[in-house]
Every structure is written in C-alpha cells, then in structure tokens.
XYZ file of C-alpha atoms in Angstrom:
383
model
C -110.232 167.122 -24.288
C -113.708 166.218 -23.101
C -116.945 167.481 -24.694
C -117.663 170.007 -21.939
C -114.261 171.667 -22.305
C -114.741 171.559 -26.077
C -117.907 173.604 -25.851
C -116.343 176.049 -23.398
C -113.347 176.613 -25.657
C -115.643 177.064 -28.636
C -117.727 179.678 -26.795
C -114.606 181.599 -25.777
C -113.349 181.844 -29.351
C -116.737 182.897 -30.692
C -116.819 185.573 -27.951
C -113.416 186.859 -29.044
C -114.737 187.192 -32.587
C -117.765 189.194 -31.431
C -115.596 191.602 -29.408
C -113.273 192.556 -32.275
C -113.520 195.989 -34.115
C -111.441 199.303 -36.122
C -108.284 200.426 -38.186
C -105.447 203.036 -38.535
C -103.212 205.267 -40.601
C -101.512 205.030 -43.958
C -101.860 202.162 -46.420
C -99.476 200.661 -48.930
C -100.933 199.731 -52.319
C -101.065 195.965 -52.900
C -102.165 194.427 -56.201
C -104.944 191.846 -55.823
C -107.410 189.979 -57.967
C -110.348 191.764 -56.357
C -109.102 195.202 -57.438
C -108.453 193.963 -60.958
C -111.938 192.451 -61.127
C -113.520 195.735 -60.040
C -111.528 197.685 -62.612
C -112.382 195.174 -65.335
C -116.051 195.779 -64.564
C -115.491 199.477 -65.282
C -116.226 200.581 -61.724
C -114.040 203.195 -60.068
C -112.106 202.003 -57.062
C -111.710 204.705 -54.406
C -109.933 203.559 -51.230
C -111.794 204.650 -48.104
C -113.127 203.530 -44.727
C -116.811 204.373 -44.839
C -118.579 204.766 -41.489
C -122.218 203.666 -41.588
C -125.028 205.062 -39.492
C -126.145 203.420 -36.255
C -129.419 203.436 -34.339
C -128.119 205.184 -31.234
C -125.864 208.222 -30.596
C -123.366 205.993 -28.793
C -122.809 203.906 -31.928
C -122.070 200.214 -31.880
C -122.601 197.591 -34.538
C -120.957 195.771 -37.402
C -121.358 194.932 -41.088
C -121.723 191.165 -41.533
C -122.713 190.922 -45.194
C -122.384 192.851 -48.472
C -125.113 192.733 -51.088
C -126.053 194.317 -54.430
C -126.749 197.972 -55.241
C -125.231 199.457 -52.096
C -127.001 197.028 -49.752
C -125.135 195.911 -46.641
C -126.407 194.105 -43.562
C -125.508 193.506 -39.944
C -126.278 194.699 -36.466
C -126.544 198.131 -34.817
C -127.660 199.001 -31.310
C -128.317 195.311 -30.707
C -130.899 195.213 -33.523
C -130.883 193.506 -36.945
C -130.374 196.205 -39.584
C -129.504 196.869 -43.203
C -128.109 199.868 -45.012
C -128.826 201.288 -48.459
C -125.826 203.499 -48.972
C -125.947 205.914 -46.017
C -129.500 205.067 -44.935
C -130.060 202.598 -42.108
C -133.220 200.535 -41.664
C -134.171 198.101 -38.925
C -135.635 194.708 -39.756
C -139.092 194.643 -38.097
C -138.964 192.655 -34.870
C -141.721 190.080 -34.280
C -143.675 190.178 -31.034
C -141.616 189.058 -28.062
C -138.198 189.678 -29.620
C -135.962 192.590 -28.721
C -132.850 192.261 -30.863
C -130.833 190.175 -33.273
C -128.601 190.398 -36.299
C -128.739 189.990 -40.060
C -126.063 187.381 -40.687
C -125.847 187.446 -44.474
C -127.310 188.729 -47.738
C -127.135 187.136 -51.173
C -126.604 188.752 -54.566
C -130.363 189.010 -55.102
C -130.881 191.043 -51.912
C -132.390 188.263 -49.786
C -131.282 188.614 -46.160
C -131.194 186.020 -43.402
C -130.517 186.326 -39.704
C -131.565 185.654 -36.143
C -133.974 187.355 -33.736
C -133.108 187.214 -30.031
C -134.735 188.010 -26.687
C -133.862 187.299 -23.045
C -135.280 183.974 -21.939
C -136.360 182.936 -25.427
C -134.713 180.617 -27.950
C -133.304 182.351 -31.036
C -135.567 182.596 -34.074
C -134.213 182.246 -37.622
C -135.644 184.559 -40.285
C -135.391 185.714 -43.877
C -136.235 189.200 -45.089
C -136.309 191.522 -48.103
C -135.733 195.253 -47.876
C -138.920 197.222 -47.289
C -141.119 194.255 -46.397
C -143.546 194.878 -43.494
C -142.414 191.743 -41.646
C -139.720 189.095 -41.685
C -140.424 185.456 -42.492
C -139.792 183.199 -39.497
C -138.152 179.929 -40.504
C -139.616 176.675 -39.136
C -137.807 175.091 -36.218
C -136.026 178.261 -35.144
C -132.338 178.485 -34.422
C -129.358 180.623 -35.380
C -128.666 181.568 -39.009
C -125.065 181.565 -40.275
C -125.236 182.028 -44.063
C -127.254 181.762 -47.265
C -126.492 181.288 -50.956
C -127.701 182.733 -54.259
C -130.570 180.245 -54.574
C -131.896 181.213 -51.157
C -130.756 178.179 -49.197
C -130.135 179.247 -45.590
C -127.998 177.331 -43.102
C -127.541 177.459 -39.347
C -128.119 175.404 -36.249
C -130.517 174.959 -33.354
C -130.257 173.433 -29.900
C -132.423 170.356 -29.395
C -132.385 168.377 -26.127
C -128.913 169.692 -25.361
C -127.545 168.712 -28.778
C -126.641 171.052 -31.642
C -128.496 170.194 -34.858
C -127.464 171.672 -38.197
C -130.319 172.815 -40.417
C -130.852 173.992 -43.977
C -133.899 175.949 -45.088
C -135.180 176.520 -48.620
C -137.657 179.356 -48.874
C -140.139 178.966 -46.006
C -139.505 175.258 -45.462
C -136.945 173.132 -43.646
C -135.070 171.264 -46.380
C -132.988 169.006 -44.152
C -131.260 168.436 -40.861
C -127.538 168.046 -41.476
C -126.441 164.503 -40.712
C -123.085 163.795 -39.041
C -121.185 160.506 -38.594
C -122.254 158.487 -35.562
C -119.029 159.259 -33.655
C -119.266 163.050 -34.188
C -121.318 165.732 -32.432
C -121.927 169.024 -34.187
C -120.791 172.344 -32.654
C -121.647 174.966 -35.302
C -122.361 175.586 -38.971
C -120.082 177.945 -40.895
C -121.250 178.756 -44.434
C -122.713 177.581 -47.749
C -121.698 178.234 -51.361
C -123.877 178.496 -54.456
C -123.283 174.822 -55.284
C -124.958 173.949 -51.972
C -121.800 172.723 -50.206
C -121.909 173.451 -46.467
C -119.141 173.637 -43.872
C -119.172 173.385 -40.095
C -117.345 171.837 -37.162
C -117.834 169.243 -34.452
C -116.023 166.929 -32.095
C -115.874 163.198 -31.694
C -114.233 160.248 -29.994
C -111.092 158.743 -31.496
C -110.730 155.090 -30.557
C -107.114 154.885 -31.733
C -105.990 157.783 -29.508
C -108.617 157.191 -26.788
C -109.623 160.837 -26.641
C -111.927 163.528 -27.958
C -110.840 165.405 -31.052
C -112.181 168.321 -33.054
C -113.416 167.795 -36.594
C -113.828 170.126 -39.559
C -116.891 169.055 -41.548
C -118.338 169.490 -45.017
C -121.645 168.405 -46.562
C -122.483 168.009 -50.234
C -125.665 169.531 -51.634
C -127.569 166.251 -51.586
C -130.500 166.259 -49.188
C -129.421 162.993 -47.544
C -125.653 163.561 -47.484
C -123.698 162.875 -44.296
C -120.867 165.188 -43.258
C -117.370 164.236 -44.380
C -114.394 165.108 -42.178
C -111.785 167.472 -43.613
C -108.098 166.634 -43.020
C -106.677 168.054 -39.763
C -103.344 169.812 -39.386
C -102.070 167.301 -36.832
C -103.767 163.882 -36.854
C -104.393 162.619 -33.347
C -104.003 166.052 -31.763
C -106.732 166.458 -29.132
C -105.747 170.022 -28.212
C -106.303 171.731 -31.568
C -109.654 172.948 -32.832
C -110.841 173.503 -36.390
C -113.639 175.885 -37.333
C -114.427 176.149 -41.069
C -116.211 179.477 -41.549
C -116.842 179.907 -45.292
C -116.619 178.079 -48.625
C -116.263 179.779 -52.012
C -117.544 178.809 -55.460
C -114.384 176.774 -56.177
C -114.817 174.793 -52.974
C -111.947 176.478 -51.134
C -112.640 176.678 -47.389
C -111.249 179.134 -44.848
C -111.500 178.858 -41.114
C -109.771 179.099 -37.774
C -107.175 176.797 -36.202
C -106.669 177.145 -32.434
C -104.092 175.447 -30.232
C -106.002 175.529 -26.963
C -103.042 174.964 -24.617
C -101.447 178.264 -25.681
C -104.625 180.009 -26.940
C -102.797 180.659 -30.201
C -104.772 180.709 -33.432
C -104.400 181.250 -37.154
C -106.322 181.032 -40.393
C -106.643 177.778 -42.328
C -107.225 177.017 -45.996
C -108.552 173.687 -47.310
C -108.385 173.177 -51.070
C -110.374 170.610 -53.113
C -110.283 167.658 -53.331
C -109.360 167.957 -49.625
C -106.772 165.180 -49.810
C -104.018 167.293 -48.251
C -103.681 168.844 -44.803
C -104.931 172.456 -44.649
C -102.560 175.357 -45.128
C -101.726 177.597 -42.173
C -102.284 181.332 -42.750
C -100.395 183.002 -39.922
C -101.854 186.211 -38.465
C -100.567 189.466 -39.925
C -97.660 191.268 -38.343
C -96.338 188.359 -36.306
C -99.367 188.355 -34.003
C -99.966 185.158 -32.061
C -103.740 184.866 -32.529
C -105.911 185.558 -35.527
C -108.737 184.224 -37.617
C -110.146 184.273 -41.134
C -113.943 184.245 -41.060
C -115.149 185.116 -44.570
C -114.094 184.347 -48.130
C -115.110 186.163 -51.300
C -117.144 184.044 -53.736
C -114.640 183.986 -56.622
C -111.544 186.168 -56.034
C -109.912 184.121 -53.268
C -109.750 187.008 -50.773
C -110.295 186.183 -47.086
C -110.732 188.507 -44.102
C -110.757 188.347 -40.321
C -109.002 189.784 -37.298
C -105.449 189.704 -35.929
C -104.900 189.596 -32.166
C -102.558 188.037 -29.608
C -102.652 185.099 -27.228
C -102.976 186.077 -23.551
C -100.591 183.208 -22.757
C -97.728 183.452 -25.223
C -97.464 187.149 -25.659
C -96.726 189.805 -25.547
C -96.468 189.904 -21.768
C -98.162 191.441 -19.884
C -101.203 191.023 -22.150
C -102.276 194.668 -21.803
C -99.175 195.690 -23.762
C -100.433 193.890 -26.884
C -101.563 196.157 -29.717
C -105.333 196.469 -30.174
C -107.006 193.865 -32.363
C -107.008 194.815 -36.032
C -108.777 193.759 -39.205
C -106.714 191.541 -41.475
C -106.876 190.762 -45.190
C -105.482 187.823 -47.156
C -105.308 188.484 -50.933
C -105.437 184.778 -51.805
C -101.686 184.230 -51.861
C -98.654 185.309 -49.874
C -98.802 186.580 -46.285
C -101.838 187.895 -44.445
C -101.934 191.729 -44.429
C -103.521 194.379 -42.222
C -106.222 196.892 -43.077
C -105.786 200.468 -41.809
C -107.456 201.498 -38.577
C -110.140 204.153 -38.443
C -108.176 205.913 -35.686
C -104.716 205.282 -34.306
C -104.918 202.661 -31.575
C -108.579 201.928 -32.309
C -109.725 198.323 -32.421
C -111.180 196.851 -35.613
C -112.366 193.599 -37.126
C -113.338 192.396 -40.601
C -116.350 190.096 -40.915
C -117.402 190.121 -44.593
C -115.828 190.423 -48.044
C -117.231 190.433 -51.578
C -115.966 190.175 -55.150
C -116.055 193.971 -55.557
C -113.046 194.490 -53.276
C -115.156 195.632 -50.324
C -114.678 194.482 -46.753
C -117.304 194.928 -44.022
C -116.748 194.986 -40.307
C -116.468 197.362 -37.378
C -113.970 199.975 -36.240
C -113.479 202.408 -33.382
C -112.903 206.129 -33.830
C -110.547 208.340 -31.781
C -113.068 208.522 -28.936
C -113.390 204.733 -28.794
C -116.881 204.702 -30.289
C -117.398 201.661 -32.510
C -118.923 202.073 -35.974
C -120.098 199.647 -38.639
C -117.664 200.227 -41.520
C -116.886 199.243 -45.098
C -113.373 199.339 -46.514
C -113.759 200.146 -50.212
C -111.023 199.158 -52.651
C -109.625 197.145 -49.763
C -106.762 195.559 -51.719
C -105.213 199.004 -52.190
C -105.434 199.701 -48.460
C -104.071 196.374 -47.207
C -100.461 196.561 -46.050
C -97.695 194.549 -44.472
C -96.748 195.968 -41.048
C -93.148 197.068 -40.520
C -90.824 194.222 -39.568
C-alpha cells in the first residue's frame, strides 16, 4: 500500500472514531479489578450512565478524559470544555480560534488540548480550571495525551510531514525521532514513566512494499522510536495504531485489515518480544477498537461496530455502534446504551471504574456521558 493510500485509510478510521456515540438496557454484573480497587478505597460504587451538560440545547459532545475531584474534560458544541460534577465550563478561546477539544487531563488537574479554526493550523494548549487564559504551546499542533508530570504529546504538520512532539511545561522538550525508513502518522499516548506510543509507515525492502508500523519511544530526550511486533510480518494491508500505554507498559490499540475494513483491539505486553494479542470486538461484531487504557487496572475501552464490506449485509441492517469494555482478561464486553438503539462510544477510562464517552438518547440527541461503576454494567451480549 502506498503512502497516499495509507494516509487516506488512516483518516477514514479516525473519522469513524469521531462519529461513534451511546448505550442501552439492562446490565449483567461482571467482577473486575477496577470495581475491587474502588471498593478497597472505601468509595461507594453506584452503577449509572450520567449525562453531562452541553453548551447548546441540541446537545453534542463527548468526554475524552477523567480527572480528580469530579473533573472531566472533552468537547461540547464544538468547543473545548471541562465539567466539575454537573457544571460545564468552556476553556477560553484565544483570538482567532473558534473551537477545539480538551484531549486529556492528568491526576493533578492539568488539562491539554487543541484549539481549531477554519483556515488556521491547530494550536496546542494546556490549561487549569478557572484560569483566565490557556497556555499556547510552542510550535502548535494537535495534542493527544499528557502524563502526571505534565509532559504533553501530540503532532504537527511540517512541510507535508507529520512530526511528533513532546512539551514540558511551556517549552518544547523534543521532536520525536523515527527510524530513517519510517514516516510518522500520529501519536497515541504517554504514561507516567515517559514512554510514548504512536504509529507510522515505512518501506520494507524484503517485501518491496509499504507497511504500517506501531511505534514506541522511551523517555530519553534523544531516543528514536522502536517498532513494536506486528500481527502478520510482511503484511502490507494491515494497519496498527497504538492508542495508549499504561504504567506497566502494556499498550492497547487498533488493528485494521484494510481489504475487508475489519478491525479489532490489540494488546502489546512488555518486553514486546511477542506478537500482539487480538481482542475481538464484543458480540461478534466485525469492526471495533480499543482507544484508552486505565493507568493501573488493565481495563480498556472503545467502540464496537461492523465492517461495511463483510457484514452484516446490507450495511444499514447492522446494529448501531456501541461502547465496549475489556476488563483486562477474557472477552471484550459491551456497556449498556443510554436508549435502546442509540449509538454510543467510549473514549476514556480511569482507575476508579469510570468510563467517559458519548451516547444518544431516545430522540437521537448525543450527550457527553460517564458510566460509573462500569465493570458492574459491562455485559456479554446474548449468543
């Protein structure tokens, strides 16, 4: 697959992720480490799907990060926002920018995200609740994640090439180096040890073709990306997108077989000597992804969907996309919808058994939502 098709396929999958959203009916209790951790901390665990406020009567938005003391972050009405419990606040927009999103928040309440505007390059920022203005990060670009020490990662476009970047405070700490035969596509996440994950594509001399590469960087300022093992060596039709890395170095991401537009979650485990483990979408669906991983409990979340090529057919008969939950072992499960037949997607998870995302109500209106005590709501669909 050539580089141009690689970028097109990558954009399509990222678009699918952005379109996902909601959740249904009754749940079956499932034991999980996250629930046990919450109970051990002496905090009550009450299963619910909490709808958060939006900026407009028509709704819209999603939770993309979960922080301390009831703080959550994301996007609503096309604007970067955060919530304190039920209260919503907009991150102040700098002159010339009209929208954006808060991509992540760390355990100290530091937020990071991206401002956007038509005809302007994206601007990376950091922010603390209540501050009169956000801090613009040098060099601009799109923010993907940050860690407990305030290191922020993302990428920018420079002369038609994607460049990975890491900021520390108000300064650019480093540009993320890749091997000479690899071009970067996107950055995924960073853990508290400073390990970073992302993905790219390169030229394989042995197979005389482009291939997609899953990448990881160590915390060292001069480190060059190492390639993670693929599922099928030499396969030029499969893509790998690491999305998050936890404190033990476990990495989750998305595997896509482009010829059939089928996808699934992946799990790489240190020391990354073995091929990654497939995590098939919940309920026998033919497309799905895992996009976030809790820091220490091993729980991963994402969205289950279906391939428009392999089924069901016709595509409009496929069930709506639905948030999925992997407890760290066994099969991937589903989270209940907000309304029967309403779409949903999960985009963030924390160690307190909470999952953030978006979900549609009975009228089809999409809401930012948080599943509390998510492990006790996750269920295996009927066979």
